[in-house]
Coordinates of N, CA and C in Angstrom, one line a residue:
M710 N 23.6 1.3 -2.2 CA 23.3 0.2 -1.3 C 22.6 -0.9 -2.1
I711 N 23.0 -2.1 -2.1 CA 22.3 -3.2 -2.6 C 21.8 -4.2 -1.3
R712 N 20.6 -4.5 -1.6 CA 19.9 -5.5 -0.5 C 19.4 -6.7 -1.3
H713 N 19.7 -7.8 -0.9 CA 19.1 -9.0 -1.5 C 17.8 -9.4 -0.6
A714 N 17.1 -10.2 -1.5 CA 15.6 -10.5 -1.0 C 15.7 -11.0 0.5
D715 N 16.7 -11.8 0.9 CA 16.7 -12.4 2.3 C 17.3 -11.3 3.3
E716 N 17.7 -10.2 2.9 CA 18.0 -9.3 3.8 C 17.0 -8.2 4.2
M717 N 15.8 -8.5 3.6 CA 14.6 -7.6 3.8 C 13.5 -8.5 4.3
P718 N 13.4 -8.5 5.7 CA 12.3 -9.3 6.2 C 11.0 -9.0 6.0
T719 N 10.0 -10.0 5.8 CA 8.7 -9.7 5.6 C 8.0 -9.7 6.9
V720 N 7.1 -8.8 7.1 CA 6.3 -8.6 8.4 C 4.8 -8.8 7.9
R721 N 4.2 -9.7 8.8 CA 2.7 -9.9 8.4 C 1.9 -9.1 9.5
I722 N 1.0 -8.4 8.8 CA 0.1 -7.4 9.4 C -1.4 -8.1 9.4
P723 N -1.8 -8.6 10.6 CA -3.2 -9.2 10.5 C -4.4 -8.1 10.4
N724 N -5.4 -8.3 9.7 CA -6.6 -7.3 9.8 C -6.0 -6.0 9.5
M725 N -5.4 -5.6 8.5 CA -4.6 -4.3 8.3 C -5.9 -3.3 8.1
L726 N -5.9 -2.3 8.9 CA -7.0 -1.2 8.8 C -8.3 -1.8 8.9
G727 N -8.4 -2.8 9.7 CA -9.8 -3.5 9.8 C -10.2 -4.3 8.6
G728 N -9.2 -4.7 7.8 CA -9.5 -5.6 6.7 C -9.6 -7.0 7.0
K729 N -9.7 -7.9 6.0 CA -9.8 -9.4 6.2 C -8.4 -10.1 6.0
L730 N -8.2 -11.0 6.9 CA -7.0 -11.8 6.7 C -5.8 -11.2 7.1
Y731 N -4.8 -10.9 6.2 CA -3.5 -10.3 6.6 C -2.9 -9.7 5.3
V732 N -1.8 -8.8 5.5 CA -1.1 -8.4 4.4 C 0.4 -8.7 4.8
D733 N 1.3 -9.2 4.0 CA 2.7 -9.4 4.2 C 3.3 -8.2 3.5
G734 N 4.2 -7.5 4.3 CA 5.0 -6.4 3.7 C 6.6 -6.8 3.9
Q735 N 7.2 -6.5 2.6 CA 8.7 -6.6 2.8 C 9.2 -5.2 2.3
R736 N 9.8 -4.7 3.3 CA 10.3 -3.2 3.2 C 11.7 -3.2 2.3
F737 N 11.5 -2.5 1.4 CA 12.8 -2.1 0.6 C 13.9 -1.3 1.2
L738 N 13.2 -0.3 1.8 CA 13.9 1.0 2.4 C 13.1 1.2 3.8
E739 N 14.0 1.3 4.9 CA 13.5 1.8 6.1 C 13.0 3.1 6.2
A740 N 12.0 3.5 6.9 CA 11.5 4.8 7.1 C 12.5 5.8 7.4
D741 N 13.5 5.5 8.3 CA 14.6 6.3 8.6 C 15.6 6.6 7.6
E742 N 15.5 5.8 6.5 CA 16.5 5.8 5.4 C 16.0 6.8 4.3
S743 N 14.7 7.1 4.4 CA 13.9 7.8 3.4 C 14.2 9.3 3.4
M744 N 14.8 9.8 4.3 CA 15.2 11.3 4.5 C 13.9 12.1 4.7
G745 N 13.0 11.3 5.5 CA 11.7 11.9 5.9 C 10.6 11.8 4.8
A746 N 11.0 11.2 3.6 CA 10.0 11.2 2.4 C 8.8 10.3 2.7
G747 N 9.0 9.3 3.5 CA 7.8 8.4 3.6 C 8.0 7.3 4.6
A748 N 7.0 6.5 4.8 CA 7.0 5.5 5.9 C 7.3 3.9 5.3
F749 N 6.8 3.8 4.1 CA 6.8 2.4 3.5 C 7.3 2.4 2.0
F750 N 8.2 1.8 1.7 CA 8.7 1.5 0.4 C 9.0 0.0 0.1
G751 N 8.0 -0.6 -0.4 CA 8.3 -2.1 -0.6 C 7.2 -2.9 -1.5
R752 N 7.3 -4.3 -1.2 CA 6.4 -5.1 -1.8 C 5.4 -5.6 -0.9
A753 N 4.3 -5.8 -1.3 CA 3.1 -6.4 -0.3 C 2.6 -7.6 -1.0
T754 N 2.1 -8.6 -0.2 CA 1.4 -9.8 -0.8 C 0.2 -9.8 0.1
M755 N -1.0 -10.0 -0.5 CA -2.3 -10.3 0.2 C -2.8 -11.5 -0.3
P756 N -3.3 -12.5 0.5 CA -3.9 -13.7 0.1 C -5.3 -13.6 -0.5
P757 N -5.7 -14.7 -1.2 CA -7.0 -14.6 -1.8 C -8.1 -14.4 -0.7
G758 N -9.0 -13.4 -1.0 CA -9.8 -13.1 0.1 C -9.5 -12.0 1.0
G759 N -8.3 -11.6 1.1 CA -7.7 -10.7 2.0 C -7.9 -9.3 1.6
S760 N -7.9 -8.3 2.5 CA -8.1 -6.9 2.0 C -7.5 -6.0 3.2
F761 N -7.4 -4.8 2.9 CA -7.2 -3.9 4.0 C -8.3 -2.9 3.9
G762 N -8.7 -2.5 5.2 CA -9.9 -1.8 5.3 C -10.2 -0.4 4.5
F763 N -11.4 0.0 4.3 CA -11.8 1.2 3.8 C -11.2 2.3 4.7
H764 N -10.5 3.2 4.3 CA -9.9 4.2 5.4 C -9.6 5.5 4.5
I765 N -9.5 6.5 5.3 CA -9.1 7.8 4.7 C -7.6 8.0 4.7
Q766 N -7.0 8.5 3.6 CA -5.6 8.5 3.6 C -5.1 9.8 4.3
K767 N -4.6 9.5 5.4 CA -3.9 10.8 6.3 C -3.3 10.1 7.4
C768 N -2.2 9.7 7.2 CA -1.3 9.1 8.3 C -0.7 10.2 9.1
R769 N -0.5 11.3 8.6 CA 0.4 12.4 9.3 C -0.5 13.8 9.2
P770 N -0.4 14.6 10.3 CA -1.3 15.9 10.2 C -0.9 16.7 8.9
A771 N 0.3 16.7 8.4 CA 0.8 17.5 7.2 C 0.1 16.9 6.0
G772 N 0.0 15.5 6.1 CA -0.7 14.7 4.9 C 0.2 13.8 4.3
D773 N -0.2 13.0 3.5 CA 0.5 11.8 2.9 C -0.3 11.3 1.6
M774 N 0.5 10.3 0.9 CA -0.2 9.7 -0.2 C 0.4 8.3 -0.4
E775 N -0.6 7.4 -0.9 CA -0.1 6.1 -1.1 C -0.3 5.7 -2.5
L776 N 0.7 4.9 -3.0 CA 0.9 4.7 -4.4 C 0.9 3.0 -4.4
Y777 N 0.1 2.5 -5.2 CA 0.1 1.0 -5.5 C 0.4 0.6 -6.9
Y778 N 1.2 -0.3 -7.2 CA 1.4 -0.9 -8.5 C 1.2 -2.4 -8.5
I779 N 0.2 -2.9 -9.3 CA 0.1 -4.3 -9.1 C 1.0 -5.2 -9.9
I780 N 1.6 -6.1 -9.4 CA 2.6 -7.0 -10.0 C 1.9 -8.1 -10.6
S781 N 1.1 -8.8 -9.7 CA 0.3 -10.0 -10.1 C -1.1 -10.3 -9.2
G782 N -2.0 -10.8 -9.8 CA -3.2 -11.1 -9.1 C -4.2 -10.1 -9.6
R783 N -5.5 -10.2 -9.0 CA -6.7 -9.4 -9.2 C -7.1 -8.7 -8.1
A784 N -7.4 -7.4 -8.1 CA -7.9 -6.6 -6.9 C -9.1 -5.9 -7.3
L785 N -9.9 -5.4 -6.3 CA -10.8 -4.4 -6.2 C -10.3 -3.2 -5.6
A786 N -10.1 -2.1 -6.2 CA -9.7 -0.8 -5.6 C -11.0 -0.1 -5.3
Y787 N -11.0 0.4 -4.1 CA -12.0 1.3 -3.5 C -11.5 2.8 -3.4
E788 N -12.3 3.6 -4.1 CA -11.9 4.9 -4.3 C -13.0 5.9 -4.0
E789 N -13.2 6.5 -2.8 CA -14.4 7.1 -2.4 C -15.5 6.3 -2.7
D790 N -16.4 6.6 -3.7 CA -17.6 5.9 -4.0 C -17.5 5.1 -5.2
K791 N -16.3 4.9 -5.6 CA -16.1 4.0 -7.0 C -15.3 2.8 -6.5
V792 N -15.7 1.7 -7.4 CA -14.9 0.4 -7.2 C -14.5 0.0 -8.6
E793 N -13.2 -0.4 -8.8 CA -12.7 -0.7 -10.0 C -11.8 -2.0 -10.0
E794 N -11.8 -2.8 -10.9 CA -11.0 -4.0 -10.8 C -9.6 -3.7 -11.4
L795 N -8.5 -4.2 -10.7 CA -7.1 -3.9 -11.2 C -6.4 -5.3 -11.4
G796 N -5.5 -5.2 -12.2 CA -4.6 -6.3 -12.6 C -3.1 -6.0 -12.8
P797 N -2.3 -6.9 -13.2 CA -0.9 -6.5 -13.5 C -0.7 -5.4 -14.4
G798 N 0.2 -4.5 -13.8 CA 0.5 -3.4 -14.5 C -0.4 -2.1 -14.3
D799 N -1.4 -2.4 -13.5 CA -2.3 -1.3 -13.1 C -1.7 -0.4 -11.9
F800 N -2.0 0.8 -11.7 CA -1.5 1.7 -10.8 C -2.8 2.4 -10.1
F801 N -2.6 2.4 -8.7 CA -3.6 3.1 -7.9 C -2.9 4.1 -7.2
F802 N -3.5 5.4 -7.3 CA -2.9 6.6 -6.6 C -3.9 6.9 -5.5
C803 N -3.5 7.1 -4.2 CA -4.4 7.6 -3.3 C -3.9 8.9 -2.6
P804 N -4.2 10.0 -3.1 CA -3.8 11.2 -2.4 C -4.4 11.5 -1.1
N805 N -3.8 12.5 -0.4 CA -4.3 12.9 1.0 C -5.7 13.2 0.9
G806 N -6.4 12.6 2.0 CA -7.8 12.8 2.1 C -8.8 11.9 1.4
L807 N -8.2 11.0 0.6 CA -9.1 10.1 -0.3 C -9.5 8.8 0.6
W808 N -10.8 8.6 0.6 CA -11.2 7.2 1.3 C -10.8 6.1 0.2
N809 N -10.2 5.0 0.7 CA -9.6 4.0 -0.3 C -9.5 2.8 0.3
G810 N -9.5 1.6 -0.2 CA -9.2 0.4 0.2 C -8.8 -0.7 -1.1
L811 N -8.4 -1.8 -0.7 CA -7.9 -2.8 -1.7 C -8.3 -4.2 -1.2
E812 N -8.8 -5.0 -2.1 CA -9.3 -6.2 -1.7 C -8.9 -7.3 -2.8
N813 N -8.3 -8.4 -2.5 CA -7.7 -9.4 -3.3 C -9.1 -10.4 -3.8
I814 N -9.4 -10.3 -5.1 CA -10.6 -10.9 -5.6 C -10.3 -12.1 -6.5
G815 N -9.0 -12.4 -6.5 CA -8.4 -13.6 -7.2 C -8.3 -14.8 -6.5
D816 N -7.8 -15.9 -7.2 CA -7.6 -17.2 -6.4 C -6.2 -17.4 -6.2
T817 N -5.3 -16.4 -6.4 CA -3.9 -16.5 -6.1 C -3.5 -15.3 -5.3
D818 N -2.3 -15.1 -4.7 CA -1.8 -14.0 -4.0 C -2.0 -12.7 -4.9
L819 N -2.2 -11.6 -4.3 CA -2.2 -10.3 -4.8 C -0.8 -9.7 -4.5
E820 N 0.1 -9.5 -5.4 CA 1.4 -8.9 -5.2 C 1.4 -7.5 -5.7
F821 N 1.9 -6.5 -5.0 CA 1.9 -5.2 -5.5 C 3.0 -4.4 -4.7
L822 N 3.5 -3.4 -5.4 CA 4.5 -2.5 -4.8 C 3.7 -1.3 -4.1
S823 N 4.2 -0.9 -3.0 CA 3.4 0.1 -2.2 C 4.4 1.1 -1.6
I824 N 4.1 2.4 -1.9 CA 4.9 3.3 -1.3 C 4.1 4.5 -0.7
L825 N 4.2 4.7 0.5 CA 3.6 5.7 1.3 C 4.5 6.9 1.5
L826 N 4.1 8.0 0.9 CA 5.0 9.4 0.9 C 4.3 10.3 1.8
Y827 N 5.2 11.0 2.5 CA 4.7 12.1 3.2 C 4.7 13.4 2.5
K828 N 3.7 14.2 2.8 CA 3.8 15.6 2.3 C 4.8 16.4 3.1
N829 N 5.5 17.3 2.4 CA 6.6 18.1 2.9 C 5.7 19.2 3.7
P830 N 5.8 19.3 5.1 CA 5.1 20.4 5.7 C 5.5 21.8 5.3
R831 N 6.5 22.0 4.6 CA 6.9 23.3 4.2 C 6.2 23.7 2.9
D832 N 5.6 22.7 2.2 CA 4.7 23.0 1.0 C 3.6 23.7 1.4
T833 N 3.1 24.5 0.4 CA 1.8 25.2 0.6 C 0.8 24.5 -0.3
E834 N -0.4 24.6 0.0 CA -1.4 23.9 -0.9 C -1.6 24.9 -2.3

């Protein structure tokens, strides 16, 4: 299946997870097309000064994880009690149960790929 950019609408999420301003998300793959593997597969854009709130990674009782790949811009990645600056080409992995957040600290939009994957409930720890 091929999808062109204009066939994938962008959704604006204000104050995502208690964060500042908004995040625009463009879904490449709908959740029901992922065969139960996840909820979000797409590109996100955050304006300068925007963020999503510090939160624990656990959207489902069985668990999940989120992956971020920075395309452009500068960000602060919050991981438990650590804070680190990220830029183009950097990757941020948030496994189940990790407290995390992301903030645009640049003067341009922060663009990143985001994937929210579900843990298979049949898997054992």
